[in-house]
Amino acid sequence: MNVVDLIEKKKHGQALSHEELVYFAQGAAKGTIPDYQLAALLMAVWFNGMTPEETRDLTLAMVHTGDVADLSGIGGIGVDKHSTGGVGDTTTLVVAPLSAACGAKVAKMSGRGLGHTGGTLDKIESIPGASVDIPMDRFIRQVREIGVAVIGQTADLAPADKALYALRDVTGTVDCLPLIVSSIMSKKIASGAGAIVLDVKTGSGAIMHDLESSIELARAMVEVGRLADRPTLALVTGMEQPLGTHVGNALEVKEAIDILAGRAGGRLKEVSLRLGAMMLVACGTARDELSAREALEKALASGAGLEKLRQMIAAQGGDARVCDDTSLLPQAERKIPVRAEKAGYVVSMDAAKIGLASQRLGAGRLSKADAIDPAVGLVMNVELGDRIEAGQPLVTLYANEKGADEAEALVREGIVIDEKPAQPPKLIYAVVRPEGVERF
Ligand code: URA
Ligand code: CA
């Protein structure tokens, strides 16, 4: 087989065969196809797309470039949840312990922050002592014993994706449906999930900005899950503004704890409960979403969800006392309010810019080797639809040494104030199941 033939074929809009896609995935994983040819093929896919069969075959070919985790030892159907990436999007830290408190087996392999979006691993590591670097046998034992563990992807999980993602990042080919589907689903399938619940974001802070593309992405991932025998459901949720009020690693851990302790609510709590209900149904712990929701609300009210988080943090070497005293989390030195220059209504936000503001303060990486500062980030003081007065704080920056001026500028660009109010966006747009799309 010759990779130039594959590039020519895709350039002319033809479908690649199963064998050709295996060749492509293996060549990417092993480094036997040079980057310039991989990049040309990725761009041809960007322009000409892939059929559902090609997307499935590429996904499975990527799965088999590395290890496939065997989670048969966890004592139940493992359920994973995955977000396509957002700002203030810390549903995992709420819903993983909460679902475990209701009997689910949550065996989750998470990622690091990427661009303007945060990563669950970085958030967990902001808890003093907590580790996400846990060997497979301990991971399985932890899930069996306490029902929940969140770790980093093992080194040899879908190595084709590692190579292709790095290339996509620098060749303008990230925003391509079959490439996103195969990237996310190959990692989910290889990580051993028995059932998968996806949170597909839509809006200014999401990988897909418009609703129809987001629903299309959700449908394609649900379809690949079905074809791969991993029951997959997707929730399409709004990312027109940060999901939670807190953005940044320790700050997001604090908000998750506040929700589990019953002190906070809002959008993050609502999306977490919706995802949790789908997870309990997907793994067979609840018979329908209504009874699942009741069970989750009960685990929240009784403190059972917070107790699961305590157990998870302790099992992963962290200081579980943060669950009772969030001041034990790393704290930033300075709190700087960014005040409104005029009165009016908050009519739109660029959630990506708000995520970048937090990154510039040190909460995210500009390059792979950067260390992150667990304490920094920002707290949203307003949300879409709010009426505000001049001088009122829009956002409070939590800063240490760096980035405050740049972050302030990004926040100002990212929040649009107008004299006329605008309808705030929806939070939940659709549920995508193998049988079809339900819109709200
Ligand atoms: N997240 C991934 O893991 N892959 C993508 O392609 C996009 C988001
Ligand atoms: Ca994430």
Short mmCIF file of C-alpha atoms and ligand atoms in Angstrom, two decimals:
data_model
loop_
_atom_site.label_atom_id
_atom_site.label_comp_id
_atom_site.label_asym_id
_atom_site.label_seq_id
_atom_site.Cartn_x
_atom_site.Cartn_y
_atom_site.Cartn_z
CA MET A 1 0.00 0.00 0.00
CA ASN A 2 1.16 3.52 -0.77
CA VAL A 3 0.05 6.53 1.26
CA VAL A 4 0.17 8.78 -1.83
CA ASP A 5 -2.64 6.67 -3.32
CA LEU A 6 -4.69 7.22 -0.15
CA ILE A 7 -4.11 10.98 -0.35
CA GLU A 8 -5.11 11.01 -4.06
CA LYS A 9 -8.23 8.99 -3.35
CA LYS A 10 -9.38 11.19 -0.51
CA LYS A 11 -8.48 14.32 -2.46
CA HIS A 12 -10.98 13.18 -5.11
CA GLY A 13 -13.64 12.49 -2.49
CA GLN A 14 -13.51 8.70 -2.63
CA ALA A 15 -13.99 6.48 0.40
CA LEU A 16 -11.00 4.68 1.90
CA SER A 17 -11.27 0.96 2.53
CA HIS A 18 -10.97 -0.76 5.88
CA GLU A 19 -7.44 -1.95 4.97
CA GLU A 20 -6.41 1.54 3.89
CA LEU A 21 -7.65 3.05 7.16
CA VAL A 22 -5.78 0.41 9.19
CA TYR A 23 -2.65 1.29 7.20
CA PHE A 24 -3.18 4.99 7.92
CA ALA A 25 -3.78 4.48 11.68
CA GLN A 26 -0.84 2.10 12.07
CA GLY A 27 1.42 4.42 10.05
CA ALA A 28 0.47 7.33 12.33
CA ALA A 29 0.98 5.32 15.53
CA LYS A 30 4.29 3.74 14.49
CA GLY A 31 5.67 6.82 12.77
CA THR A 32 6.19 4.91 9.49
CA ILE A 33 4.19 7.50 7.52
CA PRO A 34 5.93 10.89 7.66
CA ASP A 35 4.08 13.84 9.17
CA TYR A 36 3.81 15.73 5.86
CA GLN A 37 1.89 12.88 4.26
CA LEU A 38 -0.31 12.39 7.32
CA ALA A 39 -1.00 16.12 7.31
CA ALA A 40 -1.94 16.09 3.62
CA LEU A 41 -4.32 13.21 4.21
CA LEU A 42 -5.87 14.95 7.24
CA MET A 43 -6.49 18.06 5.16
CA ALA A 44 -8.05 15.98 2.38
CA VAL A 45 -10.37 14.46 5.02
CA TRP A 46 -11.16 17.96 6.27
CA PHE A 47 -12.30 18.96 2.77
CA ASN A 48 -14.03 15.76 1.69
CA GLY A 49 -15.21 14.15 4.92
CA MET A 50 -15.76 10.47 5.58
CA THR A 51 -18.72 8.12 5.27
CA PRO A 52 -20.14 6.65 8.51
CA GLU A 53 -18.44 3.34 7.62
CA GLU A 54 -15.08 5.05 7.12
CA THR A 55 -15.48 6.88 10.43
CA ARG A 56 -16.26 3.62 12.23
CA ASP A 57 -13.37 1.78 10.54
CA LEU A 58 -10.91 4.58 11.31
CA THR A 59 -12.07 4.66 14.96
CA LEU A 60 -11.61 0.91 15.40
CA ALA A 61 -8.31 0.96 13.52
CA MET A 62 -7.11 3.67 15.96
CA VAL A 63 -8.31 1.62 18.96
CA HIS A 64 -6.16 -1.30 17.81
CA THR A 65 -2.97 0.73 17.48
CA GLY A 66 -2.55 0.34 21.27
CA ASP A 67 -3.73 -1.42 24.39
CA VAL A 68 -7.40 -2.02 25.06
CA ALA A 69 -8.14 -1.89 28.79
CA ASP A 70 -9.85 -4.89 30.30
CA LEU A 71 -12.21 -3.64 32.99
CA SER A 72 -13.96 -6.95 33.59
CA GLY A 73 -12.61 -6.85 37.16
CA ILE A 74 -14.56 -3.77 38.28
CA GLY A 75 -17.66 -5.74 39.25
CA GLY A 76 -20.25 -4.24 36.91
CA ILE A 77 -20.72 -2.39 33.66
CA GLY A 78 -18.21 0.44 33.64
CA VAL A 79 -19.67 3.76 32.57
CA ASP A 80 -17.61 6.62 31.27
CA LYS A 81 -18.62 10.17 30.56
CA HIS A 82 -16.83 12.52 28.27
CA SER A 83 -17.20 16.19 27.46
CA THR A 84 -16.08 17.56 24.11
CA GLY A 85 -14.50 20.37 26.11
CA GLY A 86 -15.73 23.54 27.71
CA VAL A 87 -15.03 26.35 30.14
CA GLY A 88 -15.94 26.00 33.82
CA ASP A 89 -16.98 22.51 32.79
CA THR A 90 -16.31 20.37 35.79
CA THR A 91 -19.25 17.98 35.59
CA THR A 92 -16.98 14.95 36.13
CA LEU A 93 -16.10 15.99 39.68
CA VAL A 94 -19.80 16.28 40.50
CA VAL A 95 -21.29 13.43 38.56
CA ALA A 96 -18.64 10.71 38.91
CA PRO A 97 -18.92 10.53 42.73
CA LEU A 98 -22.67 11.16 42.66
CA SER A 99 -23.34 8.31 40.20
CA ALA A 100 -21.02 6.04 42.18
CA ALA A 101 -23.04 6.86 45.30
CA CYS A 102 -26.07 5.52 43.39
CA GLY A 103 -24.34 2.24 42.54
CA ALA A 104 -22.68 2.95 39.18
CA LYS A 105 -19.12 1.80 38.48
CA VAL A 106 -17.36 4.89 37.18
CA ALA A 107 -14.00 4.00 35.66
CA LYS A 108 -12.86 7.18 34.01
CA MET A 109 -9.77 8.05 32.06
CA SER A 110 -9.55 11.78 31.59
CA GLY A 111 -7.43 14.29 29.74
CA ARG A 112 -5.48 17.46 30.44
CA GLY A 113 -6.55 20.98 29.59
CA LEU A 114 -6.41 21.85 25.91
CA GLY A 115 -6.38 25.42 24.58
CA HIS A 116 -9.10 27.41 26.31
CA THR A 117 -10.72 24.32 27.89
CA GLY A 118 -9.83 22.85 31.25
CA GLY A 119 -8.91 19.24 31.92
CA THR A 120 -10.15 17.01 34.72
CA LEU A 121 -6.67 15.67 35.49
CA ASP A 122 -5.30 19.15 36.15
CA LYS A 123 -8.25 19.87 38.42
CA ILE A 124 -7.78 16.70 40.48
CA GLU A 125 -4.05 17.37 40.80
CA SER A 126 -4.85 20.77 42.34
CA ILE A 127 -6.02 18.84 45.43
CA PRO A 128 -2.96 18.54 47.72
CA GLY A 129 -1.42 15.08 47.31
CA ALA A 130 -3.93 13.74 44.79
CA SER A 131 -2.56 11.65 41.95
CA VAL A 132 -4.06 10.61 38.61
CA ASP A 133 -1.10 8.42 37.82
CA ILE A 134 -2.38 5.09 39.11
CA PRO A 135 -1.45 1.65 37.79
CA MET A 136 -4.18 -0.32 36.02
CA ASP A 137 -4.59 -2.98 38.72
CA ARG A 138 -5.07 -0.36 41.43
CA PHE A 139 -7.48 1.58 39.22
CA ILE A 140 -9.63 -1.53 38.78
CA ARG A 141 -9.50 -2.35 42.49
CA GLN A 142 -10.49 1.23 43.39
CA VAL A 143 -13.53 1.10 41.09
CA ARG A 144 -14.54 -2.29 42.46
CA GLU A 145 -14.21 -1.16 46.07
CA ILE A 146 -15.51 2.41 46.07
CA GLY A 147 -17.20 2.67 42.67
CA VAL A 148 -15.18 5.54 41.23
CA ALA A 149 -11.70 6.38 40.00
CA VAL A 150 -10.44 9.07 37.65
CA ILE A 151 -7.00 8.58 36.16
CA GLY A 152 -4.91 9.72 33.22
CA GLN A 153 -4.90 7.80 29.99
CA THR A 154 -2.30 5.07 29.99
CA ALA A 155 0.61 5.74 27.69
CA ASP A 156 -0.38 3.17 25.14
CA LEU A 157 -4.03 4.10 24.70
CA ALA A 158 -4.86 4.81 21.04
CA PRO A 159 -1.34 6.04 20.18
CA ALA A 160 -2.56 6.87 16.66
CA ASP A 161 -4.67 9.61 18.21
CA LYS A 162 -1.71 11.07 20.04
CA ALA A 163 0.18 11.46 16.76
CA LEU A 164 -2.81 12.64 14.74
CA TYR A 165 -4.10 15.05 17.37
CA ALA A 166 -0.71 16.76 17.64
CA LEU A 167 -0.63 17.17 13.86
CA ARG A 168 -4.24 18.35 13.63
CA ASP A 169 -3.51 20.98 16.25
CA VAL A 170 -0.90 22.61 14.00
CA THR A 171 -2.46 22.03 10.57
CA GLY A 172 -5.91 23.56 10.99
CA THR A 173 -7.68 20.19 11.00
CA VAL A 174 -9.10 19.97 14.52
CA ASP A 175 -12.62 21.04 13.53
CA CYS A 176 -13.45 18.08 11.33
CA LEU A 177 -16.31 15.79 12.27
CA PRO A 178 -14.90 12.33 11.39
CA LEU A 179 -11.54 13.26 12.92
CA ILE A 180 -13.15 14.42 16.17
CA VAL A 181 -15.37 11.33 16.32
CA SER A 182 -12.51 8.90 15.73
CA SER A 183 -10.26 10.77 18.17
CA ILE A 184 -12.73 10.79 21.06
CA MET A 185 -14.36 7.42 20.47
CA SER A 186 -11.10 5.54 19.90
CA LYS A 187 -9.90 6.68 23.32
CA LYS A 188 -13.22 5.86 25.01
CA ILE A 189 -13.38 2.39 23.47
CA ALA A 190 -9.74 1.64 24.21
CA SER A 191 -10.17 2.76 27.82
CA GLY A 192 -12.60 -0.12 28.30
CA ALA A 193 -15.87 1.74 28.90
CA GLY A 194 -18.89 -0.57 28.74
CA ALA A 195 -21.27 2.35 28.25
CA ILE A 196 -20.51 5.93 27.27
CA VAL A 197 -22.33 9.19 28.01
CA LEU A 198 -21.15 12.18 25.99
CA ASP A 199 -21.63 15.85 26.77
CA VAL A 200 -21.37 17.55 23.40
CA LYS A 201 -20.97 21.27 23.86
CA THR A 202 -22.31 23.88 21.50
CA GLY A 203 -21.68 27.64 21.36
CA SER A 204 -18.84 30.14 21.54
CA GLY A 205 -16.72 28.04 23.91
CA ALA A 206 -17.27 24.71 22.14
CA ILE A 207 -15.41 22.83 19.46
CA MET A 208 -18.53 23.21 17.26
CA HIS A 209 -20.10 26.66 17.52
CA ASP A 210 -23.45 26.03 15.86
CA LEU A 211 -26.19 23.74 17.08
CA GLU A 212 -26.67 21.69 13.92
CA SER A 213 -22.97 20.77 13.67
CA SER A 214 -22.99 19.88 17.37
CA ILE A 215 -26.00 17.59 16.94
CA GLU A 216 -24.35 16.05 13.87
CA LEU A 217 -21.21 15.37 15.93
CA ALA A 218 -23.30 13.81 18.71
CA ARG A 219 -25.15 11.60 16.22
CA ALA A 220 -21.92 10.43 14.61
CA MET A 221 -20.39 9.48 17.98
CA VAL A 222 -23.56 7.69 19.14
CA GLU A 223 -23.55 5.76 15.85
CA VAL A 224 -19.90 4.71 16.18
CA GLY A 225 -20.63 3.60 19.77
CA ARG A 226 -23.51 1.50 18.54
CA LEU A 227 -21.45 -0.07 15.76
CA ALA A 228 -18.67 -0.82 18.24
CA ASP A 229 -21.11 -2.42 20.72
CA ARG A 230 -20.55 0.25 23.38
CA PRO A 231 -23.97 1.77 24.11
CA THR A 232 -23.50 5.52 23.75
CA LEU A 233 -25.82 8.42 24.55
CA ALA A 234 -25.16 12.12 24.10
CA LEU A 235 -26.47 15.28 25.70
CA VAL A 236 -26.03 18.47 23.67
CA THR A 237 -25.51 21.38 26.07
CA GLY A 238 -24.86 25.10 25.83
CA MET A 239 -21.36 26.54 26.01
CA GLU A 240 -22.32 30.15 25.17
CA GLN A 241 -20.93 31.05 28.61
CA PRO A 242 -18.87 29.15 31.20
CA LEU A 243 -20.92 26.27 32.61
CA GLY A 244 -20.02 26.83 36.25
CA THR A 245 -19.30 30.12 37.96
CA HIS A 246 -15.70 29.05 38.71
CA VAL A 247 -12.99 28.67 36.06
CA GLY A 248 -9.54 27.36 36.99
CA ASN A 249 -8.35 24.17 38.63
CA ALA A 250 -8.71 24.49 42.43
CA LEU A 251 -11.57 26.95 41.88
CA GLU A 252 -13.51 24.33 39.91
CA VAL A 253 -12.82 21.69 42.56
CA LYS A 254 -14.27 24.14 45.09
CA GLU A 255 -17.44 24.62 43.04
CA ALA A 256 -17.87 20.85 42.65
CA ILE A 257 -17.53 20.41 46.42
CA ASP A 258 -19.97 23.26 47.04
CA ILE A 259 -22.52 21.53 44.79
CA LEU A 260 -22.03 18.14 46.43
CA ALA A 261 -22.34 19.81 49.84
CA GLY A 262 -25.63 21.41 48.79
CA ARG A 263 -24.25 24.98 48.96
CA ALA A 264 -24.32 25.75 45.25
CA GLY A 265 -26.58 25.10 42.28
CA GLY A 266 -27.02 26.56 38.83
CA ARG A 267 -26.07 25.31 35.40
CA LEU A 268 -23.19 23.06 36.43
CA LYS A 269 -25.42 21.19 38.87
CA GLU A 270 -28.24 20.83 36.35
CA VAL A 271 -26.04 19.47 33.53
CA SER A 272 -24.34 17.14 36.03
CA LEU A 273 -27.69 15.72 37.14
CA ARG A 274 -28.80 15.23 33.53
CA LEU A 275 -25.58 13.44 32.64
CA GLY A 276 -25.75 11.38 35.82
CA ALA A 277 -29.27 10.24 35.04
CA MET A 278 -28.15 9.11 31.58
CA MET A 279 -25.15 7.30 33.10
CA LEU A 280 -27.28 5.38 35.60
CA VAL A 281 -29.62 4.28 32.79
CA ALA A 282 -26.76 3.45 30.39
CA CYS A 283 -25.10 1.08 32.87
CA GLY A 284 -28.38 -0.47 34.01
CA THR A 285 -28.34 0.92 37.56
CA ALA A 286 -31.63 2.76 37.03
CA ARG A 287 -34.59 1.75 34.90
CA ASP A 288 -35.35 5.21 33.50
CA GLU A 289 -34.08 8.77 33.72
CA LEU A 290 -36.83 9.84 36.09
CA SER A 291 -35.98 7.29 38.78
CA ALA A 292 -32.27 7.92 38.12
CA ARG A 293 -32.77 11.62 38.77
CA GLU A 294 -34.56 10.87 42.03
CA ALA A 295 -31.71 8.63 43.17
CA LEU A 296 -29.13 11.32 42.31
CA GLU A 297 -31.06 14.05 44.15
CA LYS A 298 -31.25 11.77 47.18
CA ALA A 299 -27.49 11.07 47.09
CA LEU A 300 -26.92 14.81 46.89
CA ALA A 301 -29.21 15.65 49.79
CA SER A 302 -27.86 12.90 52.06
CA GLY A 303 -24.23 13.85 51.44
CA ALA A 304 -23.53 10.41 49.93
CA GLY A 305 -22.10 12.04 46.78
CA LEU A 306 -19.68 14.19 48.78
CA GLU A 307 -18.69 11.12 50.81
CA LYS A 308 -17.82 9.30 47.55
CA LEU A 309 -15.64 12.23 46.49
CA ARG A 310 -13.91 12.05 49.89
CA GLN A 311 -13.26 8.34 49.38
CA MET A 312 -12.00 8.88 45.84
CA ILE A 313 -9.62 11.67 46.84
CA ALA A 314 -8.27 9.62 49.76
CA ALA A 315 -7.83 6.51 47.57
CA GLN A 316 -5.85 8.62 45.09
CA GLY A 317 -3.52 9.95 47.79
CA GLY A 318 -5.14 13.37 48.22
CA ASP A 319 -6.11 15.36 51.28
CA ALA A 320 -9.82 14.51 51.57
CA ARG A 321 -10.28 17.21 54.21
CA VAL A 322 -10.74 19.66 51.30
CA CYS A 323 -14.28 18.27 51.08
CA ASP A 324 -15.04 19.81 54.47
CA ASP A 325 -12.78 22.83 54.26
CA THR A 326 -12.18 24.18 50.75
CA SER A 327 -9.71 26.76 52.12
CA LEU A 328 -7.22 23.86 52.20
CA LEU A 329 -7.14 24.05 48.37
CA PRO A 330 -4.41 26.23 46.83
CA GLN A 331 -5.36 29.90 47.09
CA ALA A 332 -4.36 32.74 44.78
CA GLU A 333 -2.67 35.81 46.26
CA ARG A 334 -4.78 38.48 44.58
CA LYS A 335 -8.48 38.89 43.82
CA ILE A 336 -9.00 41.51 41.13
CA PRO A 337 -12.52 42.57 40.13
CA VAL A 338 -13.06 43.43 36.47
CA ARG A 339 -15.80 46.06 36.60
CA ALA A 340 -18.38 46.98 33.96
CA GLU A 341 -17.60 50.23 32.16
CA LYS A 342 -21.28 50.89 31.46
CA ALA A 343 -24.74 49.83 32.56
CA GLY A 344 -26.87 47.50 30.47
CA TYR A 345 -27.57 43.83 29.90
CA VAL A 346 -25.11 40.98 29.43
CA VAL A 347 -26.24 39.95 25.94
CA SER A 348 -23.47 37.63 24.77
CA MET A 349 -20.18 36.10 25.78
CA ASP A 350 -17.25 34.57 24.05
CA ALA A 351 -16.71 31.65 26.41
CA ALA A 352 -13.44 30.73 24.68
CA LYS A 353 -11.99 34.16 25.56
CA ILE A 354 -13.00 33.70 29.19
CA GLY A 355 -11.29 30.31 29.16
CA LEU A 356 -8.20 31.91 27.63
CA ALA A 357 -8.20 34.57 30.35
CA SER A 358 -7.95 31.82 32.95
CA GLN A 359 -5.23 30.11 30.91
CA ARG A 360 -3.20 33.35 30.73
CA LEU A 361 -3.34 33.64 34.53
CA GLY A 362 -1.60 30.25 34.57
CA ALA A 363 -4.52 27.81 34.89
CA GLY A 364 -3.78 26.29 31.49
CA ARG A 365 -0.76 25.61 29.34
CA LEU A 366 0.44 27.70 26.41
CA SER A 367 2.78 24.91 25.39
CA LYS A 368 2.86 21.27 26.39
CA ALA A 369 5.79 21.65 28.80
CA ASP A 370 4.28 24.55 30.80
CA ALA A 371 3.55 23.99 34.47
CA ILE A 372 0.11 25.11 35.55
CA ASP A 373 -0.75 27.13 38.63
CA PRO A 374 -3.51 25.26 40.48
CA ALA A 375 -4.71 28.30 42.44
CA VAL A 376 -5.46 30.80 39.68
CA GLY A 377 -8.47 31.39 37.47
CA LEU A 378 -11.58 33.49 37.71
CA VAL A 379 -15.07 33.60 39.14
CA MET A 380 -17.99 34.81 37.04
CA ASN A 381 -20.05 37.46 38.83
CA VAL A 382 -22.63 37.74 36.03
CA GLU A 383 -24.40 35.48 33.56
CA LEU A 384 -26.17 35.95 30.25
CA GLY A 385 -29.35 37.98 30.63
CA ASP A 386 -28.25 39.86 33.78
CA ARG A 387 -28.99 43.57 34.14
CA ILE A 388 -25.87 45.34 35.43
CA GLU A 389 -24.82 48.80 36.58
CA ALA A 390 -21.60 50.62 35.66
CA GLY A 391 -18.84 49.70 38.10
CA GLN A 392 -20.38 46.35 39.03
CA PRO A 393 -17.90 43.44 38.96
CA LEU A 394 -18.33 41.21 35.89
CA VAL A 395 -15.62 38.76 36.79
CA THR A 396 -13.16 38.41 39.67
CA LEU A 397 -9.69 37.34 38.62
CA TYR A 398 -7.81 35.05 41.01
CA ALA A 399 -4.22 35.87 40.16
CA ASN A 400 -0.69 35.20 41.31
CA GLU A 401 2.28 36.80 39.53
CA LYS A 402 1.30 36.60 35.92
CA GLY A 403 -1.27 37.44 33.31
CA ALA A 404 -3.69 39.78 35.11
CA ASP A 405 -3.61 42.56 32.49
CA GLU A 406 -3.98 40.17 29.60
CA ALA A 407 -6.75 38.27 31.38
CA GLU A 408 -8.63 41.48 32.10
CA ALA A 409 -8.46 42.47 28.42
CA LEU A 410 -9.72 39.04 27.35
CA VAL A 411 -12.61 39.18 29.84
CA ARG A 412 -13.61 42.63 28.56
CA GLU A 413 -13.57 41.39 24.96
CA GLY A 414 -15.43 38.26 26.00
CA ILE A 415 -18.43 39.91 27.68
CA VAL A 416 -20.74 42.04 25.55
CA ILE A 417 -23.00 44.58 27.28
CA ASP A 418 -25.87 46.25 25.47
CA GLU A 419 -28.75 48.58 26.36
CA LYS A 420 -31.35 46.14 25.08
CA PRO A 421 -31.78 42.77 26.77
CA ALA A 422 -31.42 39.54 24.83
CA GLN A 423 -33.03 36.17 25.51
CA PRO A 424 -30.57 33.99 27.47
CA PRO A 425 -29.71 30.77 25.61
CA LYS A 426 -30.95 27.30 26.49
CA LEU A 427 -28.88 25.02 28.66
CA ILE A 428 -29.97 21.64 27.28
CA TYR A 429 -30.54 21.48 23.53
CA ALA A 430 -30.97 17.82 22.74
CA VAL A 431 -30.52 14.20 23.77
CA VAL A 432 -29.13 11.94 21.07
CA ARG A 433 -29.81 8.23 21.34
CA PRO A 434 -29.30 5.45 18.78
CA GLU A 435 -33.05 5.69 18.05
CA GLY A 436 -32.91 9.39 17.25
CA VAL A 437 -32.61 12.98 18.39
CA GLU A 438 -34.91 14.55 20.97
CA ARG A 439 -34.74 18.35 20.86
CA PHE A 440 -35.78 20.73 23.63
N1 URA B 1 -11.15 16.05 22.03
C1 URA B 1 -10.45 15.00 21.55
O1 URA B 1 -10.00 14.15 22.30
N2 URA B 1 -10.28 14.90 20.23
C2 URA B 1 -10.75 15.80 19.37
O2 URA B 1 -10.58 15.63 18.18
C3 URA B 1 -11.47 16.89 19.88
C4 URA B 1 -11.66 17.00 21.22
CA CA B 2 -12.45 17.60 29.47
#
